GROMACS .gro file of C-alpha atoms in nm:
model
  439
    1MET     CA    1  -0.760  -5.792  10.445
    2THR     CA    2  -0.928  -5.822  10.108
    3PRO     CA    3  -0.701  -5.706   9.822
    4LYS     CA    4  -0.818  -5.434   9.587
    5THR     CA    5  -0.756  -5.520   9.220
    6ALA     CA    6  -0.629  -5.270   8.959
    7THR     CA    7  -0.510  -5.320   8.603
    8GLY     CA    8  -0.435  -5.687   8.613
    9PHE     CA    9  -0.281  -5.697   8.962
   10GLY     CA   10  -0.419  -5.743   9.309
   11LEU     CA   11  -0.282  -5.481   9.550
   12CYS     CA   12  -0.299  -5.518   9.925
   13GLU     CA   13  -0.158  -5.308  10.206
   14PRO     CA   14   0.133  -5.468  10.397
   15ALA     CA   15   0.080  -5.594  10.751
   16PHE     CA   16   0.417  -5.483  10.887
   17GLY     CA   17   0.493  -5.170  11.089
   18LYS     CA   18   0.521  -4.806  10.990
   19VAL     CA   19   0.872  -4.837  10.850
   20GLY     CA   20   0.856  -5.200  10.746
   21ASP     CA   21   1.112  -5.471  10.721
   22ILE     CA   22   1.404  -5.386  10.494
   23LYS     CA   23   1.442  -5.743  10.376
   24LEU     CA   24   1.072  -5.771  10.292
   25GLN     CA   25   1.093  -5.440  10.106
   26GLY     CA   26   1.377  -5.574   9.891
   27ALA     CA   27   1.186  -5.892   9.819
   28LEU     CA   28   0.886  -5.693   9.707
   29LEU     CA   29   1.101  -5.482   9.472
   30ASN     CA   30   1.255  -5.796   9.321
   31SER     CA   31   0.909  -5.939   9.274
   32LEU     CA   32   0.806  -5.615   9.103
   33ASN     CA   33   1.101  -5.630   8.859
   34THR     CA   34   1.018  -5.991   8.770
   35MET     CA   35   0.642  -5.963   8.740
   36TYR     CA   36   0.615  -5.624   8.571
   37PRO     CA   37   0.938  -5.526   8.387
   38THR     CA   38   0.809  -5.200   8.243
   39THR     CA   39   1.070  -4.932   8.324
   40LEU     CA   40   0.818  -4.657   8.399
   41THR     CA   41   0.625  -4.884   8.634
   42GLN     CA   42   0.942  -4.982   8.815
   43LEU     CA   43   1.027  -4.619   8.877
   44ALA     CA   44   0.675  -4.539   8.993
   45ARG     CA   45   0.640  -4.839   9.226
   46ALA     CA   46   0.996  -4.863   9.361
   47ASN     CA   47   1.019  -4.513   9.512
   48PRO     CA   48   0.982  -4.560   9.892
   49PHE     CA   49   0.939  -4.185   9.952
   50SER     CA   50   0.631  -4.126   9.739
   51ALA     CA   51   0.403  -4.426   9.792
   52PRO     CA   52   0.349  -4.717  10.038
   53LEU     CA   53   0.478  -5.059   9.948
   54PHE     CA   54   0.238  -5.311   9.800
   55SER     CA   55   0.252  -5.679   9.733
   56LEU     CA   56   0.173  -5.787   9.380
   57GLN     CA   57  -0.048  -6.070   9.266
   58LYS     CA   58  -0.022  -6.184   8.905
   59VAL     CA   59  -0.353  -6.189   8.714
   60GLU     CA   60  -0.371  -6.333   8.365
   61GLU     CA   61  -0.479  -6.087   8.096
   62PRO     CA   62  -0.603  -6.176   7.747
   63LYS     CA   63  -0.353  -6.093   7.472
   64GLN     CA   64  -0.470  -5.834   7.221
   65THR     CA   65  -0.423  -5.994   6.881
   66THR     CA   66  -0.621  -5.999   6.561
   67SER     CA   67  -0.605  -6.223   6.258
   68VAL     CA   68  -0.527  -6.072   5.917
   69ASN     CA   69  -0.525  -6.315   5.622
   70GLY     CA   70  -0.476  -6.606   5.858
   71GLN     CA   71  -0.183  -6.446   6.044
   72ASN     CA   72  -0.192  -6.320   6.401
   73ARG     CA   73  -0.109  -5.953   6.442
   74ARG     CA   74  -0.026  -5.787   6.775
   75LEU     CA   75  -0.199  -5.451   6.820
   76ALA     CA   76  -0.035  -5.147   6.975
   77ALA     CA   77  -0.232  -5.016   7.272
   78ALA     CA   78  -0.607  -5.085   7.255
   79ALA     CA   79  -0.643  -5.044   6.882
   80VAL     CA   80  -0.885  -5.320   6.781
   81ALA     CA   81  -1.089  -5.177   6.494
   82ASP     CA   82  -1.459  -5.124   6.564
   83GLU     CA   83  -1.728  -5.186   6.307
   84GLY     CA   84  -1.775  -4.811   6.254
   85ASP     CA   85  -1.405  -4.735   6.176
   86SER     CA   86  -1.328  -4.623   5.819
   87CYS     CA   87  -0.987  -4.793   5.795
   88GLU     CA   88  -0.749  -5.025   5.974
   89PHE     CA   89  -0.503  -4.885   6.227
   90GLY     CA   90  -0.161  -4.841   6.063
   91SER     CA   91  -0.289  -4.858   5.706
   92GLN     CA   92  -0.189  -4.613   5.433
   93LYS     CA   93  -0.529  -4.441   5.449
   94TYR     CA   94  -0.486  -4.404   5.826
   95PHE     CA   95  -0.151  -4.221   5.789
   96ILE     CA   96  -0.279  -3.997   5.508
   97LEU     CA   97  -0.580  -3.887   5.711
   98CYS     CA   98  -0.359  -3.828   6.016
   99GLY     CA   99  -0.143  -3.601   5.800
  100PHE     CA  100  -0.453  -3.419   5.681
  101GLY     CA  101  -0.549  -3.367   6.043
  102GLY     CA  102  -0.206  -3.217   6.106
  103ILE     CA  103  -0.252  -2.978   5.814
  104LEU     CA  104  -0.583  -2.855   5.953
  105SER     CA  105  -0.460  -2.829   6.313
  106CYS     CA  106  -0.137  -2.638   6.242
  107GLY     CA  107  -0.257  -2.436   5.944
  108THR     CA  108  -0.576  -2.319   6.117
  109THR     CA  109  -0.416  -2.231   6.451
  110HIS     CA  110  -0.112  -2.049   6.310
  111THR     CA  111  -0.331  -1.853   6.066
  112ALA     CA  112  -0.562  -1.758   6.352
  113VAL     CA  113  -0.275  -1.593   6.544
  114VAL     CA  114  -0.128  -1.402   6.245
  115PRO     CA  115  -0.213  -1.060   6.400
  116LEU     CA  116  -0.030  -1.152   6.719
  117ASP     CA  117   0.266  -1.291   6.523
  118LEU     CA  118   0.282  -0.972   6.314
  119ILE     CA  119   0.299  -0.754   6.625
  120LYS     CA  120   0.564  -0.983   6.777
  121CYS     CA  121   0.784  -0.955   6.466
  122ARG     CA  122   0.751  -0.578   6.456
  123ILE     CA  123   0.846  -0.554   6.822
  124GLN     CA  124   1.159  -0.759   6.746
  125VAL     CA  125   1.251  -0.534   6.453
  126CYS     CA  126   1.203  -0.224   6.665
  127PHE     CA  127   1.481  -0.340   6.894
  128LEU     CA  128   1.731  -0.313   6.604
  129PRO     CA  129   1.926   0.015   6.590
  130LEU     CA  130   1.756   0.269   6.366
  131ASP     CA  131   2.054   0.303   6.132
  132VAL     CA  132   2.088  -0.068   6.040
  133SER     CA  133   1.872  -0.278   5.809
  134CYS     CA  134   1.942  -0.622   5.956
  135GLU     CA  135   2.094  -0.800   6.250
  136PHE     CA  136   2.469  -0.862   6.261
  137GLY     CA  137   2.537  -1.227   6.169
  138SER     CA  138   2.196  -1.284   6.008
  139SER     CA  139   2.148  -1.456   5.670
  140LYS     CA  140   2.066  -1.122   5.508
  141TYR     CA  141   2.385  -0.974   5.651
  142TYR     CA  142   2.602  -1.252   5.504
  143ALA     CA  143   2.422  -1.238   5.168
  144LEU     CA  144   2.478  -0.862   5.132
  145CYS     CA  145   2.841  -0.900   5.242
  146GLY     CA  146   2.884  -1.155   4.963
  147PHE     CA  147   2.723  -0.914   4.716
  148GLY     CA  148   2.966  -0.645   4.831
  149GLY     CA  149   3.249  -0.890   4.765
  150ILE     CA  150   3.123  -0.952   4.409
  151LEU     CA  151   3.124  -0.580   4.333
  152SER     CA  152   3.453  -0.503   4.504
  153CYS     CA  153   3.657  -0.783   4.345
  154GLY     CA  154   3.482  -0.810   4.008
  155ILE     CA  155   3.491  -0.438   3.926
  156THR     CA  156   3.842  -0.365   4.053
  157HIS     CA  157   4.017  -0.663   3.891
  158THR     CA  158   3.844  -0.592   3.560
  159ALA     CA  159   3.947  -0.225   3.579
  160VAL     CA  160   4.318  -0.312   3.604
  161VAL     CA  161   4.320  -0.579   3.330
  162PRO     CA  162   4.570  -0.379   3.114
  163LEU     CA  163   4.819  -0.355   3.401
  164ASP     CA  164   4.760  -0.719   3.493
  165LEU     CA  165   4.822  -0.822   3.131
  166VAL     CA  166   5.159  -0.645   3.120
  167LYS     CA  167   5.253  -0.785   3.462
  168CYS     CA  168   5.179  -1.142   3.348
  169ARG     CA  169   5.382  -1.094   3.029
  170LEU     CA  170   5.677  -0.957   3.229
  171GLN     CA  171   5.667  -1.275   3.439
  172VAL     CA  172   5.646  -1.527   3.155
  173ASP     CA  173   5.866  -1.355   2.891
  174PRO     CA  174   6.114  -1.114   3.059
  175ALA     CA  175   6.339  -1.114   2.751
  176LYS     CA  176   6.068  -0.954   2.535
  177TYR     CA  177   5.895  -0.738   2.796
  178LYS     CA  178   6.177  -0.568   2.986
  179SER     CA  179   5.981  -0.324   3.204
  180ILE     CA  180   5.630  -0.194   3.266
  181PHE     CA  181   5.654   0.088   3.013
  182ASN     CA  182   5.826  -0.134   2.758
  183GLY     CA  183   5.554  -0.395   2.811
  184PHE     CA  184   5.279  -0.142   2.739
  185SER     CA  185   5.470  -0.015   2.432
  186VAL     CA  186   5.522  -0.362   2.283
  187THR     CA  187   5.160  -0.463   2.352
  188LEU     CA  188   5.022  -0.147   2.187
  189LYS     CA  189   5.241  -0.200   1.879
  190GLU     CA  190   5.138  -0.563   1.837
  191ASP     CA  191   4.770  -0.561   1.941
  192GLY     CA  192   4.663  -0.198   1.962
  193PHE     CA  193   4.449  -0.054   2.240
  194ARG     CA  194   4.206  -0.343   2.213
  195GLY     CA  195   4.485  -0.583   2.300
  196LEU     CA  196   4.517  -0.427   2.646
  197GLY     CA  197   4.171  -0.559   2.733
  198LYS     CA  198   4.247  -0.923   2.661
  199GLY     CA  199   4.113  -1.153   2.931
  200TRP     CA  200   3.858  -0.912   3.077
  201ALA     CA  201   3.569  -1.165   3.066
  202PRO     CA  202   3.734  -1.447   3.267
  203THR     CA  203   3.874  -1.180   3.499
  204PHE     CA  204   3.532  -1.035   3.576
  205ILE     CA  205   3.358  -1.371   3.617
  206GLY     CA  206   3.638  -1.540   3.811
  207TYR     CA  207   3.710  -1.258   4.053
  208SER     CA  208   3.340  -1.190   4.111
  209MET     CA  209   3.301  -1.550   4.227
  210GLN     CA  210   3.615  -1.517   4.433
  211GLY     CA  211   3.490  -1.197   4.596
  212LEU     CA  212   3.158  -1.361   4.685
  213CYS     CA  213   3.334  -1.641   4.871
  214LYS     CA  214   3.619  -1.431   5.010
  215PHE     CA  215   3.420  -1.155   5.178
  216GLY     CA  216   3.106  -1.357   5.247
  217PHE     CA  217   3.285  -1.653   5.407
  218TYR     CA  218   3.525  -1.423   5.594
  219GLU     CA  219   3.232  -1.272   5.782
  220VAL     CA  220   3.091  -1.620   5.848
  221PHE     CA  221   3.418  -1.765   5.977
  222LYS     CA  222   3.498  -1.456   6.182
  223VAL     CA  223   3.169  -1.487   6.372
  224LEU     CA  224   3.206  -1.866   6.399
  225TYR     CA  225   3.559  -1.858   6.539
  226SER     CA  226   3.474  -1.565   6.767
  227ASP     CA  227   3.188  -1.763   6.921
  228MET     CA  228   3.423  -2.055   6.975
  229LEU     CA  229   3.684  -1.839   7.150
  230GLY     CA  230   3.457  -1.628   7.367
  231GLU     CA  231   3.459  -1.251   7.417
  232GLU     CA  232   3.785  -1.218   7.609
  233ASN     CA  233   3.992  -1.455   7.392
  234THR     CA  234   3.849  -1.295   7.079
  235TYR     CA  235   4.002  -0.966   7.186
  236LEU     CA  236   4.334  -1.114   7.299
  237TRP     CA  237   4.373  -1.331   6.988
  238ARG     CA  238   4.201  -1.102   6.737
  239THR     CA  239   4.494  -1.099   6.491
  240SER     CA  240   4.500  -1.479   6.487
  241LEU     CA  241   4.122  -1.473   6.445
  242TYR     CA  242   4.152  -1.249   6.137
  243LEU     CA  243   4.423  -1.474   5.991
  244ALA     CA  244   4.228  -1.796   6.047
  245ALA     CA  245   3.897  -1.659   5.917
  246SER     CA  246   4.053  -1.511   5.603
  247ALA     CA  247   4.256  -1.826   5.527
  248SER     CA  248   3.944  -2.043   5.562
  249ALA     CA  249   3.745  -1.814   5.332
  250GLU     CA  250   4.018  -1.793   5.067
  251PHE     CA  251   4.050  -2.171   5.049
  252PHE     CA  252   3.700  -2.192   4.904
  253ALA     CA  253   3.732  -1.868   4.707
  254ASP     CA  254   4.029  -2.003   4.507
  255ILE     CA  255   3.838  -2.314   4.404
  256ALA     CA  256   3.577  -2.081   4.253
  257LEU     CA  257   3.847  -1.865   4.088
  258ALA     CA  258   4.080  -2.132   3.944
  259PRO     CA  259   3.901  -2.213   3.611
  260MET     CA  260   3.866  -1.850   3.504
  261GLU     CA  261   4.219  -1.763   3.621
  262ALA     CA  262   4.358  -2.041   3.399
  263CYS     CA  263   4.167  -1.904   3.097
  264LYS     CA  264   4.274  -1.546   3.170
  265VAL     CA  265   4.645  -1.628   3.189
  266ARG     CA  266   4.630  -1.844   2.875
  267ILE     CA  267   4.464  -1.563   2.677
  268GLN     CA  268   4.703  -1.294   2.805
  269THR     CA  269   5.035  -1.479   2.781
  270GLN     CA  270   4.997  -1.688   2.464
  271PRO     CA  271   4.935  -1.455   2.168
  272GLY     CA  272   4.732  -1.632   1.901
  273TYR     CA  273   4.601  -1.908   2.131
  274ALA     CA  274   4.261  -1.748   2.187
  275ASN     CA  275   4.120  -1.397   2.205
  276THR     CA  276   3.799  -1.457   2.399
  277LEU     CA  277   3.673  -1.680   2.679
  278ARG     CA  278   3.438  -1.857   2.437
  279GLU     CA  279   3.736  -1.965   2.229
  280CYS     CA  280   3.973  -2.040   2.514
  281ALA     CA  281   3.768  -2.258   2.751
  282PRO     CA  282   3.656  -2.522   2.494
  283LYS     CA  283   4.005  -2.536   2.345
  284MET     CA  284   4.170  -2.593   2.684
  285PHE     CA  285   3.917  -2.862   2.773
  286ALA     CA  286   3.970  -3.041   2.440
  287GLU     CA  287   4.350  -3.039   2.480
  288GLU     CA  288   4.396  -3.118   2.851
  289GLY     CA  289   4.053  -3.203   2.992
  290LEU     CA  290   3.910  -3.072   3.319
  291TRP     CA  291   4.256  -3.076   3.481
  292ALA     CA  292   4.355  -2.777   3.265
  293PHE     CA  293   4.129  -2.554   3.474
  294TYR     CA  294   4.240  -2.678   3.816
  295LYS     CA  295   4.608  -2.762   3.776
  296GLY     CA  296   4.691  -2.416   3.907
  297VAL     CA  297   4.472  -2.436   4.219
  298VAL     CA  298   4.757  -2.536   4.455
  299PRO     CA  299   4.986  -2.251   4.342
  300LEU     CA  300   4.676  -2.032   4.360
  301TRP     CA  301   4.634  -2.129   4.724
  302MET     CA  302   5.005  -2.055   4.777
  303ARG     CA  303   4.954  -1.708   4.629
  304GLN     CA  304   4.608  -1.612   4.746
  305ILE     CA  305   4.590  -1.752   5.099
  306PRO     CA  306   4.896  -1.556   5.226
  307TYR     CA  307   4.772  -1.256   5.028
  308THR     CA  308   4.424  -1.270   5.180
  309MET     CA  309   4.554  -1.336   5.531
  310MET     CA  310   4.770  -1.024   5.503
  311LYS     CA  311   4.488  -0.832   5.334
  312PHE     CA  312   4.233  -0.885   5.610
  313ALA     CA  313   4.457  -0.898   5.919
  314CYS     CA  314   4.665  -0.597   5.814
  315PHE     CA  315   4.354  -0.401   5.720
  316GLU     CA  316   4.172  -0.475   6.047
  317ARG     CA  317   4.472  -0.383   6.262
  318THR     CA  318   4.557  -0.076   6.050
  319VAL     CA  319   4.202   0.057   6.090
  320GLU     CA  320   4.231   0.001   6.464
  321LEU     CA  321   4.564   0.188   6.481
  322LEU     CA  322   4.446   0.475   6.258
  323TYR     CA  323   4.147   0.546   6.482
  324LYS     CA  324   4.364   0.513   6.791
  325PHE     CA  325   4.665   0.727   6.691
  326VAL     CA  326   4.590   0.924   6.370
  327VAL     CA  327   4.220   1.015   6.351
  328PRO     CA  328   4.162   1.297   6.604
  329LYS     CA  329   3.815   1.177   6.712
  330PRO     CA  330   3.643   0.847   6.787
  331ARG     CA  331   3.492   0.649   6.499
  332SER     CA  332   3.141   0.705   6.634
  333GLU     CA  333   3.186   1.080   6.586
  334CYS     CA  334   3.322   1.051   6.229
  335SER     CA  335   3.091   1.095   5.932
  336LYS     CA  336   3.038   0.812   5.683
  337SER     CA  337   3.265   0.989   5.432
  338GLU     CA  338   3.545   1.024   5.688
  339GLN     CA  339   3.513   0.656   5.779
  340LEU     CA  340   3.540   0.557   5.411
  341VAL     CA  341   3.860   0.764   5.376
  342VAL     CA  342   4.011   0.572   5.667
  343THR     CA  343   3.899   0.251   5.497
  344PHE     CA  344   4.074   0.349   5.170
  345VAL     CA  345   4.403   0.442   5.343
  346ALA     CA  346   4.408   0.124   5.550
  347GLY     CA  347   4.327  -0.078   5.238
  348TYR     CA  348   4.619   0.070   5.043
  349ILE     CA  349   4.865   0.002   5.326
  350ALA     CA  350   4.741  -0.354   5.348
  351GLY     CA  351   4.767  -0.393   4.969
  352VAL     CA  352   5.138  -0.309   4.961
  353PHE     CA  353   5.217  -0.584   5.210
  354CYS     CA  354   4.985  -0.823   5.026
  355ALA     CA  355   5.172  -0.776   4.699
  356ILE     CA  356   5.511  -0.849   4.856
  357VAL     CA  357   5.395  -1.159   5.043
  358SER     CA  358   5.216  -1.323   4.749
  359HIS     CA  359   5.431  -1.222   4.451
  360PRO     CA  360   5.658  -1.532   4.421
  361ALA     CA  361   5.357  -1.763   4.403
  362ASP     CA  362   5.191  -1.525   4.153
  363SER     CA  363   5.492  -1.563   3.921
  364VAL     CA  364   5.466  -1.942   3.942
  365VAL     CA  365   5.093  -1.936   3.861
  366SER     CA  366   5.147  -1.715   3.557
  367VAL     CA  367   5.415  -1.940   3.407
  368LEU     CA  368   5.232  -2.261   3.503
  369ASN     CA  369   4.911  -2.162   3.325
  370LYS     CA  370   5.109  -2.061   3.016
  371GLU     CA  371   5.305  -2.386   2.980
  372SER     CA  372   5.102  -2.705   2.948
  373GLY     CA  373   5.244  -3.012   3.121
  374SER     CA  374   5.456  -2.822   3.373
  375THR     CA  375   5.442  -2.856   3.751
  376ALA     CA  376   5.482  -2.590   4.019
  377VAL     CA  377   5.818  -2.733   4.132
  378GLN     CA  378   5.953  -2.734   3.775
  379VAL     CA  379   5.847  -2.374   3.719
  380LEU     CA  380   5.999  -2.265   4.052
  381LYS     CA  381   6.334  -2.420   3.961
  382LYS     CA  382   6.321  -2.262   3.616
  383LEU     CA  383   6.254  -1.910   3.747
  384GLY     CA  384   6.510  -1.920   4.027
  385PRO     CA  385   6.532  -1.684   4.329
  386LYS     CA  386   6.547  -1.369   4.115
  387GLY     CA  387   6.292  -1.470   3.854
  388VAL     CA  388   6.008  -1.505   4.102
  389TRP     CA  389   6.037  -1.134   4.187
  390LYS     CA  390   6.002  -1.009   3.827
  391GLY     CA  391   5.716  -0.761   3.792
  392LEU     CA  392   5.702  -0.679   4.165
  393VAL     CA  393   5.682  -0.301   4.115
  394ALA     CA  394   5.390  -0.336   3.876
  395ARG     CA  395   5.218  -0.570   4.117
  396ILE     CA  396   5.267  -0.338   4.417
  397ILE     CA  397   5.106  -0.053   4.221
  398MET     CA  398   4.828  -0.277   4.099
  399ILE     CA  399   4.757  -0.463   4.426
  400GLY     CA  400   4.790  -0.153   4.645
  401THR     CA  401   4.536   0.037   4.439
  402LEU     CA  402   4.325  -0.274   4.395
  403THR     CA  403   4.306  -0.359   4.765
  404ALA     CA  404   4.230   0.001   4.863
  405LEU     CA  405   3.946   0.019   4.609
  406GLN     CA  406   3.812  -0.322   4.713
  407TRP     CA  407   3.784  -0.222   5.077
  408PHE     CA  408   3.637   0.115   4.978
  409ILE     CA  409   3.368  -0.049   4.759
  410TYR     CA  410   3.297  -0.321   5.014
  411ASP     CA  411   3.256  -0.071   5.298
  412SER     CA  412   3.046   0.155   5.073
  413VAL     CA  413   2.809  -0.137   5.006
  414LYS     CA  414   2.775  -0.185   5.381
  415VAL     CA  415   2.698   0.184   5.425
  416TYR     CA  416   2.448   0.188   5.135
  417PHE     CA  417   2.254  -0.115   5.261
  418ARG     CA  418   2.283   0.007   5.622
  419LEU     CA  419   2.457  -0.310   5.739
  420PRO     CA  420   2.596  -0.329   6.092
  421ARG     CA  421   2.957  -0.206   6.097
  422PRO     CA  422   3.103  -0.284   6.439
  423PRO     CA  423   3.363  -0.034   6.565
  424PRO     CA  424   3.728  -0.135   6.619
  425PRO     CA  425   3.747  -0.388   6.903
  426GLU     CA  426   3.789  -0.269   7.258
  427MET     CA  427   3.900  -0.463   7.564
  428PRO     CA  428   3.599  -0.619   7.743
  429GLU     CA  429   3.522  -0.488   8.090
  430SER     CA  430   3.562  -0.837   8.238
  431LEU     CA  431   3.916  -0.857   8.100
  432LYS     CA  432   3.998  -0.510   8.232
  433LYS     CA  433   3.895  -0.621   8.578
  434LYS     CA  434   4.109  -0.935   8.555
  435LEU     CA  435   4.412  -0.730   8.448
  436GLY     CA  436   4.347  -0.473   8.717
  437LEU     CA  437   4.290  -0.190   8.470
  438THR     CA  438   3.961  -0.086   8.626
  439GLU     CA  439   3.797  -0.100   8.964
   0.00000   0.00000   0.00000
């Protein structure tokens, strides 16, 4: 039988029976691997279920090479330049013109289907609920949550600067400032009403940055960890989810807060050191360098991370319990104003627990930022078990009100911008079936 040639090989049909000899088949496959090692060809030729077996005859092919400046160059595929080509394959001009072709191909085609793309986008938007402006978990959602955090933390902390000033002075100089009322009296006598506003600028800047990271990252980490756990475990471990998400968010928030917190405490607790942020920051940097702004970050973590964990976890669970046992109707039937009242009450309850949990570390931070060269361990030993609780009453009043207002402002921002506000979590139907709570 005369073989039929194709692509450098002579192919001829085998002379054995319908099934063929197994040994001969193996020999042919080995010959194929040796003579033509291309992986794709092996797969195509070696499949006994899709094509008959062929014997292969090697045929010499000319190598495709070209000489450039006296050197041989192997060409990819059949890319020998013709006389009419404008440039050499693989040259800079070749790549530039290929890119230009890509610009024309993609730009022209995508622009041509703009009407269809517009309709597609509007169909997608129409599937959003009518009372929300964006999708839960979208970039816009996180950005507006961060903006709500800036307003909630920046405004509230700046509003209570006078109380915060007296609280800090009670912590660092209990002999001079014996109580809250005495602290206000002494401060008014020495500095007047203007003295009560010392440190407002670093407070506003620092806590605005903290609020951005705290609330914005909390929403990010809550969605991230929830996706990792799955729907059922998210419900079962929701308290742990709140604690983990808030701790992760506060870690980054405190790094943003630390420089301004150091300036604030130095202005408030060292009379005569500096009266404004513009005076304080350069002076601290000149005396102690960059470390002056971050030496309190570890005590800040010790204070703020437990505080924030309690703030978010206690708030979330308190809201859940209020709607379950106190509010006489479901959340979906409550007006926006009624929902904000529940938010304020839950925020105040959470704030009281926050103040108690984080107060010892707050005392250490206040003294540490006042005294240059001190460490957290040295300050803790100096204060003792009783000293770390000085100013607790003032801080409970301040933090309780502060936390309630923060949650109220944050939730109001969500309402104003029509952000998705998921209801308190309910047990998934799949989990109810597993627990035998439903048929």
